[in-house]
C-alpha cells in the first residue's frame, strides 16, 4: 500500500502518553506495516535494523511501542488497527471493481440498445417508404388510359419543374394523420423489454402492431396477463401477440346496441308511483289507456238515409 488513511485525531488520542521519540518510532512502524501489508518481523534485531533503531534510547522506546500497540504472534508483531485498515482497503478495491464492472456492463448495454433503436428507426423509415412507393405505383385505370395526355402536359413544364426541384430537398415520408402520436415499433419494443419480453424493434410483428395502432398500455396489460398465465416465466412475443389476437376476437363478437336497463319495481312487486305515472302518460298518448280503463262511447249513426228509415 502506497497510501493509507491517517486520522490525526485518532492518532493523537492513541499516542498522548508517548514521548516524541516513541511517537516517531510508532509512526515508522505503521509505515512499514502498511508497506509490507503484513505484521512486523518477530526478530527484533532485524526489525530494528529496518527501522534504523540503533541507540539504547531508541531501542528502549521501540520496545515500549511494541508492548503498547503490537501483539507477538506466529506471523510477527500484529497491530489490530493496521490490520483493520488493510482489510478495509481491499474491501473498497473489491467494491470499486464490482462497481466498475457493473458500470461497464451498463454502458455496453446502453450502447447496444442505442444501436438497436437506430436500426429500428431506419427499418421503420424503410417500411414507410416502401408503403408510400407501393401506393404511388398503383394508378387508377381511368388515369392510365389518359397517360399520354398527362405525359404531354408534363413535358411542357418539365424544364420549369426541374429548376424548382433542384432548389427543394426531397420530401421525407411521414405517417398518416391517424397514426400521428401513436406508439411506434420502438416504443412497443421498449415496453416489451421492460416486462422481460425480448424483442427487436425491427420485428415484423412489432411493425404490424404499431401499424394497427396498438398502444403501449395495451401491450403492458397483455404482458401482465401473460405473466399470470405463466408465473414461472417463458412469456414470449408470440405468446403476447396471441393474447392480443384473442382480445380482438372477443371484442368483435360483443353486440350491445340497444341495450336497456331492466324495469324497476317497487317493493312488494308493485310499480312505484313514478313508474305508474309515466305508464299512465304513455297509455294516454298511445290510446291504450282509453281502451283499457274507460268505457266505450255510445256512437249515434246520423246518416240521413238510415235515420229516416229508423223513424219510419
Short mmCIF file of C-alpha atoms in Angstrom, two decimals:
data_model
loop_
_atom_site.label_atom_id
_atom_site.label_comp_id
_atom_site.label_asym_id
_atom_site.label_seq_id
_atom_site.Cartn_x
_atom_site.Cartn_y
_atom_site.Cartn_z
CA UNK A 1 0.00 0.00 0.00
CA UNK A 2 1.45 3.32 -1.06
CA UNK A 3 -1.28 5.17 0.78
CA UNK A 4 -3.30 4.61 3.94
CA UNK A 5 -5.69 6.93 5.82
CA UNK A 6 -4.05 8.75 8.72
CA UNK A 7 -6.68 10.20 11.06
CA UNK A 8 -4.91 12.85 13.08
CA UNK A 9 -7.44 12.93 15.89
CA UNK A 10 -7.43 9.16 16.37
CA UNK A 11 -3.64 9.02 16.21
CA UNK A 12 -3.23 11.79 18.77
CA UNK A 13 -5.72 10.14 21.11
CA UNK A 14 -3.88 6.82 20.96
CA UNK A 15 -0.40 8.33 21.39
CA UNK A 16 -0.92 11.03 24.03
CA UNK A 17 1.09 9.01 26.56
CA UNK A 18 4.08 8.56 24.23
CA UNK A 19 7.19 10.69 24.12
CA UNK A 20 8.17 12.47 20.95
CA UNK A 21 10.72 9.73 20.21
CA UNK A 22 8.16 6.97 20.81
CA UNK A 23 5.59 8.71 18.58
CA UNK A 24 8.12 8.89 15.76
CA UNK A 25 9.07 5.22 16.13
CA UNK A 26 5.39 4.18 16.21
CA UNK A 27 4.73 6.16 13.03
CA UNK A 28 7.70 4.45 11.33
CA UNK A 29 6.40 1.05 12.42
CA UNK A 30 2.96 1.80 10.95
CA UNK A 31 4.52 2.91 7.65
CA UNK A 32 6.48 -0.36 7.47
CA UNK A 33 3.35 -2.37 8.38
CA UNK A 34 1.30 -0.84 5.55
CA UNK A 35 4.17 -1.02 3.07
CA UNK A 36 4.58 -4.78 3.63
CA UNK A 37 0.84 -5.33 4.25
CA UNK A 38 1.87 -7.85 6.88
CA UNK A 39 2.84 -7.99 10.55
CA UNK A 40 6.27 -6.69 11.54
CA UNK A 41 9.18 -9.11 11.78
CA UNK A 42 9.20 -11.10 15.01
CA UNK A 43 13.01 -10.84 15.20
CA UNK A 44 13.64 -7.53 16.95
CA UNK A 45 17.22 -7.32 15.72
CA UNK A 46 16.20 -7.47 12.07
CA UNK A 47 13.17 -5.25 12.72
CA UNK A 48 15.16 -2.54 14.46
CA UNK A 49 17.74 -2.64 11.66
CA UNK A 50 14.97 -1.96 9.08
CA UNK A 51 13.73 0.94 11.21
CA UNK A 52 17.29 2.29 11.81
CA UNK A 53 16.90 1.94 15.57
CA UNK A 54 20.43 1.72 16.96
CA UNK A 55 20.95 3.71 20.17
CA UNK A 56 19.98 2.30 23.56
CA UNK A 57 17.44 5.10 23.99
CA UNK A 58 15.80 4.26 20.64
CA UNK A 59 15.79 0.53 21.43
CA UNK A 60 14.09 1.20 24.77
CA UNK A 61 11.47 3.41 23.07
CA UNK A 62 10.84 0.78 20.36
CA UNK A 63 10.30 -1.95 22.94
CA UNK A 64 7.80 0.30 24.73
CA UNK A 65 5.87 0.91 21.49
CA UNK A 66 5.77 -2.81 20.66
CA UNK A 67 4.40 -3.55 24.10
CA UNK A 68 1.68 -0.87 23.86
CA UNK A 69 0.34 -1.42 20.32
CA UNK A 70 1.51 -4.78 18.95
CA UNK A 71 0.95 -8.43 19.80
CA UNK A 72 3.58 -11.07 19.01
CA UNK A 73 2.11 -13.98 17.01
CA UNK A 74 3.44 -16.73 14.78
CA UNK A 75 3.24 -14.27 11.85
CA UNK A 76 5.10 -11.49 13.67
CA UNK A 77 4.18 -8.34 15.54
CA UNK A 78 0.50 -7.62 14.70
CA UNK A 79 -1.36 -4.32 15.13
CA UNK A 80 -5.17 -4.72 15.14
CA UNK A 81 -5.72 -1.15 13.90
CA UNK A 82 -3.33 -1.60 10.97
CA UNK A 83 -4.88 -4.98 10.08
CA UNK A 84 -8.38 -3.42 10.06
CA UNK A 85 -7.24 -0.58 7.77
CA UNK A 86 -5.66 -3.05 5.33
CA UNK A 87 -8.84 -5.17 5.22
CA UNK A 88 -10.97 -2.06 4.63
CA UNK A 89 -8.64 -1.05 1.80
CA UNK A 90 -9.08 -4.37 -0.01
CA UNK A 91 -12.85 -4.31 0.59
CA UNK A 92 -13.03 -0.90 -1.08
CA UNK A 93 -10.96 -2.18 -4.01
CA UNK A 94 -13.32 -5.11 -4.46
CA UNK A 95 -16.37 -2.86 -4.28
CA UNK A 96 -14.84 -0.43 -6.77
CA UNK A 97 -14.00 -3.30 -9.10
CA UNK A 98 -17.56 -4.65 -8.91
CA UNK A 99 -18.97 -1.17 -9.44
CA UNK A 100 -16.65 -0.62 -12.39
CA UNK A 101 -17.72 -3.88 -13.97
CA UNK A 102 -21.38 -3.03 -13.43
CA UNK A 103 -20.89 0.44 -14.90
CA UNK A 104 -19.07 -1.02 -17.90
CA UNK A 105 -21.84 -3.55 -18.46
CA UNK A 106 -24.42 -0.78 -18.20
CA UNK A 107 -22.56 1.35 -20.75
CA UNK A 108 -22.28 -1.59 -23.14
CA UNK A 109 -25.99 -2.36 -22.75
CA UNK A 110 -26.88 1.29 -23.38
CA UNK A 111 -24.70 1.36 -26.49
CA UNK A 112 -26.25 -1.86 -27.77
CA UNK A 113 -29.78 -0.59 -27.15
CA UNK A 114 -28.97 2.70 -28.88
CA UNK A 115 -27.69 0.79 -31.91
CA UNK A 116 -30.83 -1.35 -31.97
CA UNK A 117 -33.07 1.72 -31.72
CA UNK A 118 -31.19 3.39 -34.57
CA UNK A 119 -31.54 0.27 -36.69
CA UNK A 120 -35.22 0.02 -35.79
CA UNK A 121 -35.84 3.65 -36.72
CA UNK A 122 -34.20 3.04 -40.08
CA UNK A 123 -36.26 -0.12 -40.56
CA UNK A 124 -39.44 1.79 -39.76
CA UNK A 125 -38.49 4.54 -42.21
CA UNK A 126 -37.74 1.95 -44.89
CA UNK A 127 -41.10 0.31 -44.23
CA UNK A 128 -42.95 3.62 -44.59
CA UNK A 129 -41.03 4.45 -47.77
CA UNK A 130 -41.94 1.06 -49.21
CA UNK A 131 -45.61 1.57 -48.37
CA UNK A 132 -45.59 5.01 -49.99
CA UNK A 133 -43.84 3.63 -53.06
CA UNK A 134 -46.41 0.85 -53.41
CA UNK A 135 -49.25 3.35 -53.02
CA UNK A 136 -47.71 5.66 -55.62
CA UNK A 137 -47.24 2.79 -58.09
CA UNK A 138 -50.97 1.96 -58.02
CA UNK A 139 -52.55 4.10 -60.77
CA UNK A 140 -56.36 4.03 -61.39
CA UNK A 141 -57.41 2.68 -64.80
CA UNK A 142 -59.08 5.89 -65.97
CA UNK A 143 -55.84 7.78 -65.39
CA UNK A 144 -53.78 5.06 -67.03
CA UNK A 145 -55.82 5.40 -70.24
CA UNK A 146 -55.08 9.11 -70.40
CA UNK A 147 -51.40 8.70 -69.57
CA UNK A 148 -50.41 10.09 -72.96
CA UNK A 149 -52.24 13.34 -72.29
CA UNK A 150 -50.72 13.63 -68.86
CA UNK A 151 -47.27 12.91 -70.26
CA UNK A 152 -47.69 15.61 -72.92
CA UNK A 153 -48.67 18.17 -70.32
CA UNK A 154 -45.79 17.11 -68.11
CA UNK A 155 -43.28 17.52 -70.94
CA UNK A 156 -44.35 21.13 -71.41
CA UNK A 157 -43.50 22.02 -67.81
CA UNK A 158 -40.52 19.69 -67.44
CA UNK A 159 -37.86 22.38 -67.60
CA UNK A 160 -39.66 24.64 -65.15
CA UNK A 161 -40.32 21.84 -62.63
CA UNK A 162 -36.74 20.61 -62.93
CA UNK A 163 -35.40 24.02 -61.96
CA UNK A 164 -37.73 24.17 -58.97
CA UNK A 165 -36.88 20.66 -57.78
CA UNK A 166 -33.19 21.46 -57.74
CA UNK A 167 -33.80 24.07 -55.04
CA UNK A 168 -36.11 21.89 -52.93
CA UNK A 169 -34.99 18.88 -50.83
CA UNK A 170 -36.84 15.61 -51.36
CA UNK A 171 -39.88 15.13 -49.18
CA UNK A 172 -39.44 12.83 -46.21
CA UNK A 173 -42.19 10.22 -45.91
CA UNK A 174 -44.35 10.72 -42.83
CA UNK A 175 -47.01 8.71 -41.09
CA UNK A 176 -50.69 9.35 -41.74
CA UNK A 177 -52.73 11.73 -39.61
CA UNK A 178 -54.49 8.79 -37.93
CA UNK A 179 -51.12 7.36 -36.84
CA UNK A 180 -49.74 10.67 -35.54
CA UNK A 181 -48.94 10.36 -31.84
CA UNK A 182 -49.47 6.59 -31.77
CA UNK A 183 -46.91 4.12 -30.43
CA UNK A 184 -44.09 3.21 -32.79
CA UNK A 185 -42.35 -0.14 -33.08
CA UNK A 186 -39.54 1.30 -30.95
CA UNK A 187 -42.00 2.33 -28.22
CA UNK A 188 -43.59 -1.12 -28.22
CA UNK A 189 -40.18 -2.82 -28.12
CA UNK A 190 -39.16 -0.76 -25.08
CA UNK A 191 -42.45 -1.65 -23.35
CA UNK A 192 -41.91 -5.36 -24.05
CA UNK A 193 -38.34 -5.21 -22.73
CA UNK A 194 -39.49 -3.55 -19.51
CA UNK A 195 -41.76 -6.56 -18.96
CA UNK A 196 -38.92 -9.01 -19.64
CA UNK A 197 -40.01 -9.98 -23.18
CA UNK A 198 -37.02 -9.89 -25.52
CA UNK A 199 -37.93 -8.15 -28.77
CA UNK A 200 -36.31 -6.29 -31.63
CA UNK A 201 -37.91 -3.08 -32.95
CA UNK A 202 -37.39 -4.37 -36.49
CA UNK A 203 -39.53 -7.48 -35.82
CA UNK A 204 -42.34 -7.59 -38.45
CA UNK A 205 -44.85 -8.41 -35.72
CA UNK A 206 -43.98 -5.21 -33.86
CA UNK A 207 -44.22 -3.21 -37.07
CA UNK A 208 -47.68 -4.72 -37.66
CA UNK A 209 -48.82 -3.92 -34.11
CA UNK A 210 -47.63 -0.33 -34.48
CA UNK A 211 -49.31 -0.02 -37.89
CA UNK A 212 -52.61 -1.25 -36.41
CA UNK A 213 -52.41 1.34 -33.62
CA UNK A 214 -51.81 -0.92 -30.61
CA UNK A 215 -50.93 1.29 -27.64
CA UNK A 216 -48.17 0.81 -25.07
CA UNK A 217 -50.80 0.46 -22.33
CA UNK A 218 -52.47 -2.42 -24.20
CA UNK A 219 -49.11 -4.16 -24.61
CA UNK A 220 -48.35 -3.79 -20.89
CA UNK A 221 -51.78 -5.21 -19.99
CA UNK A 222 -51.26 -8.19 -22.32
CA UNK A 223 -47.82 -8.84 -20.80
CA UNK A 224 -49.34 -8.74 -17.31
CA UNK A 225 -51.95 -11.34 -18.31
CA UNK A 226 -49.22 -13.48 -19.88
CA UNK A 227 -47.23 -13.41 -16.63
CA UNK A 228 -50.32 -14.53 -14.71
CA UNK A 229 -50.76 -17.46 -17.08
CA UNK A 230 -47.04 -18.32 -16.91
CA UNK A 231 -45.84 -17.30 -13.43
CA UNK A 232 -42.60 -19.22 -13.90
CA UNK A 233 -41.59 -17.13 -16.91
CA UNK A 234 -41.26 -18.06 -20.54
CA UNK A 235 -43.54 -15.31 -21.88
CA UNK A 236 -42.52 -14.64 -25.48
CA UNK A 237 -43.57 -12.08 -28.06
CA UNK A 238 -45.65 -14.68 -29.89
CA UNK A 239 -47.49 -15.55 -26.68
CA UNK A 240 -48.38 -11.90 -26.02
CA UNK A 241 -49.45 -11.42 -29.66
CA UNK A 242 -51.77 -14.42 -29.19
CA UNK A 243 -53.35 -12.69 -26.18
CA UNK A 244 -53.88 -9.52 -28.23
CA UNK A 245 -55.48 -11.54 -31.04
CA UNK A 246 -57.80 -13.24 -28.56
CA UNK A 247 -58.83 -9.88 -27.12
CA UNK A 248 -59.52 -8.55 -30.61
CA UNK A 249 -61.68 -11.62 -31.41
CA UNK A 250 -63.67 -11.24 -28.20
CA UNK A 251 -64.25 -7.56 -28.93
CA UNK A 252 -65.67 -8.35 -32.39
CA UNK A 253 -68.45 -10.62 -31.08
CA UNK A 254 -69.71 -8.16 -28.48
CA UNK A 255 -73.10 -6.69 -29.54
CA UNK A 256 -74.61 -4.24 -27.04
CA UNK A 257 -76.50 -1.90 -29.38
CA UNK A 258 -79.98 -1.10 -27.96
CA UNK A 259 -79.28 -2.50 -24.51
CA UNK A 260 -81.62 -1.06 -21.85
CA UNK A 261 -81.66 -1.39 -18.07
CA UNK A 262 -84.35 -3.72 -16.62
CA UNK A 263 -87.63 -2.16 -15.46
CA UNK A 264 -87.59 -1.08 -11.84
CA UNK A 265 -90.31 -2.30 -9.49
CA UNK A 266 -91.38 -1.01 -6.10
CA UNK A 267 -91.00 -3.23 -3.02
CA UNK A 268 -93.58 -5.99 -2.95
CA UNK A 269 -93.72 -6.40 -6.72
CA UNK A 270 -95.93 -3.33 -7.36
CA UNK A 271 -94.92 -0.49 -9.63
CA UNK A 272 -93.64 2.67 -8.00
CA UNK A 273 -95.70 5.84 -8.12
CA UNK A 274 -93.27 7.48 -10.53
CA UNK A 275 -93.29 4.47 -12.88
CA UNK A 276 -97.10 4.26 -12.71
CA UNK A 277 -97.43 7.95 -13.58
CA UNK A 278 -95.09 7.51 -16.53
CA UNK A 279 -97.07 4.46 -17.70
CA UNK A 280 -100.38 6.36 -17.49
CA UNK A 281 -98.91 9.22 -19.52
CA UNK A 282 -97.65 6.78 -22.16
CA UNK A 283 -101.01 5.00 -22.26
CA UNK A 284 -102.81 8.29 -22.71
CA UNK A 285 -100.60 9.25 -25.66
CA UNK A 286 -100.98 5.90 -27.40
CA UNK A 287 -104.68 5.40 -26.64
CA UNK A 288 -104.09 2.23 -24.68
CA UNK A 289 -105.48 3.74 -21.50
CA UNK A 290 -108.72 4.68 -23.22
CA UNK A 291 -109.24 1.14 -24.39
CA UNK A 292 -108.28 -0.38 -21.07
CA UNK A 293 -109.58 1.93 -18.35
CA UNK A 294 -112.52 3.81 -19.99
CA UNK A 295 -115.94 2.67 -21.10
CA UNK A 296 -116.67 2.67 -24.80
CA UNK A 297 -118.53 5.78 -26.02
CA UNK A 298 -122.08 5.35 -27.44
CA UNK A 299 -121.89 6.21 -31.13
CA UNK A 300 -125.10 7.51 -32.86
CA UNK A 301 -125.34 6.91 -36.58
CA UNK A 302 -126.61 10.16 -38.12
CA UNK A 303 -126.53 9.06 -41.75
CA UNK A 304 -129.68 10.69 -43.41
CA UNK A 305 -130.98 7.62 -45.16
CA UNK A 306 -130.54 5.37 -42.19
CA UNK A 307 -132.16 7.94 -39.84
CA UNK A 308 -135.28 8.23 -41.94
CA UNK A 309 -135.60 4.51 -42.17
CA UNK A 310 -135.26 4.25 -38.43
CA UNK A 311 -138.02 6.85 -37.86
CA UNK A 312 -140.37 5.17 -40.27
#
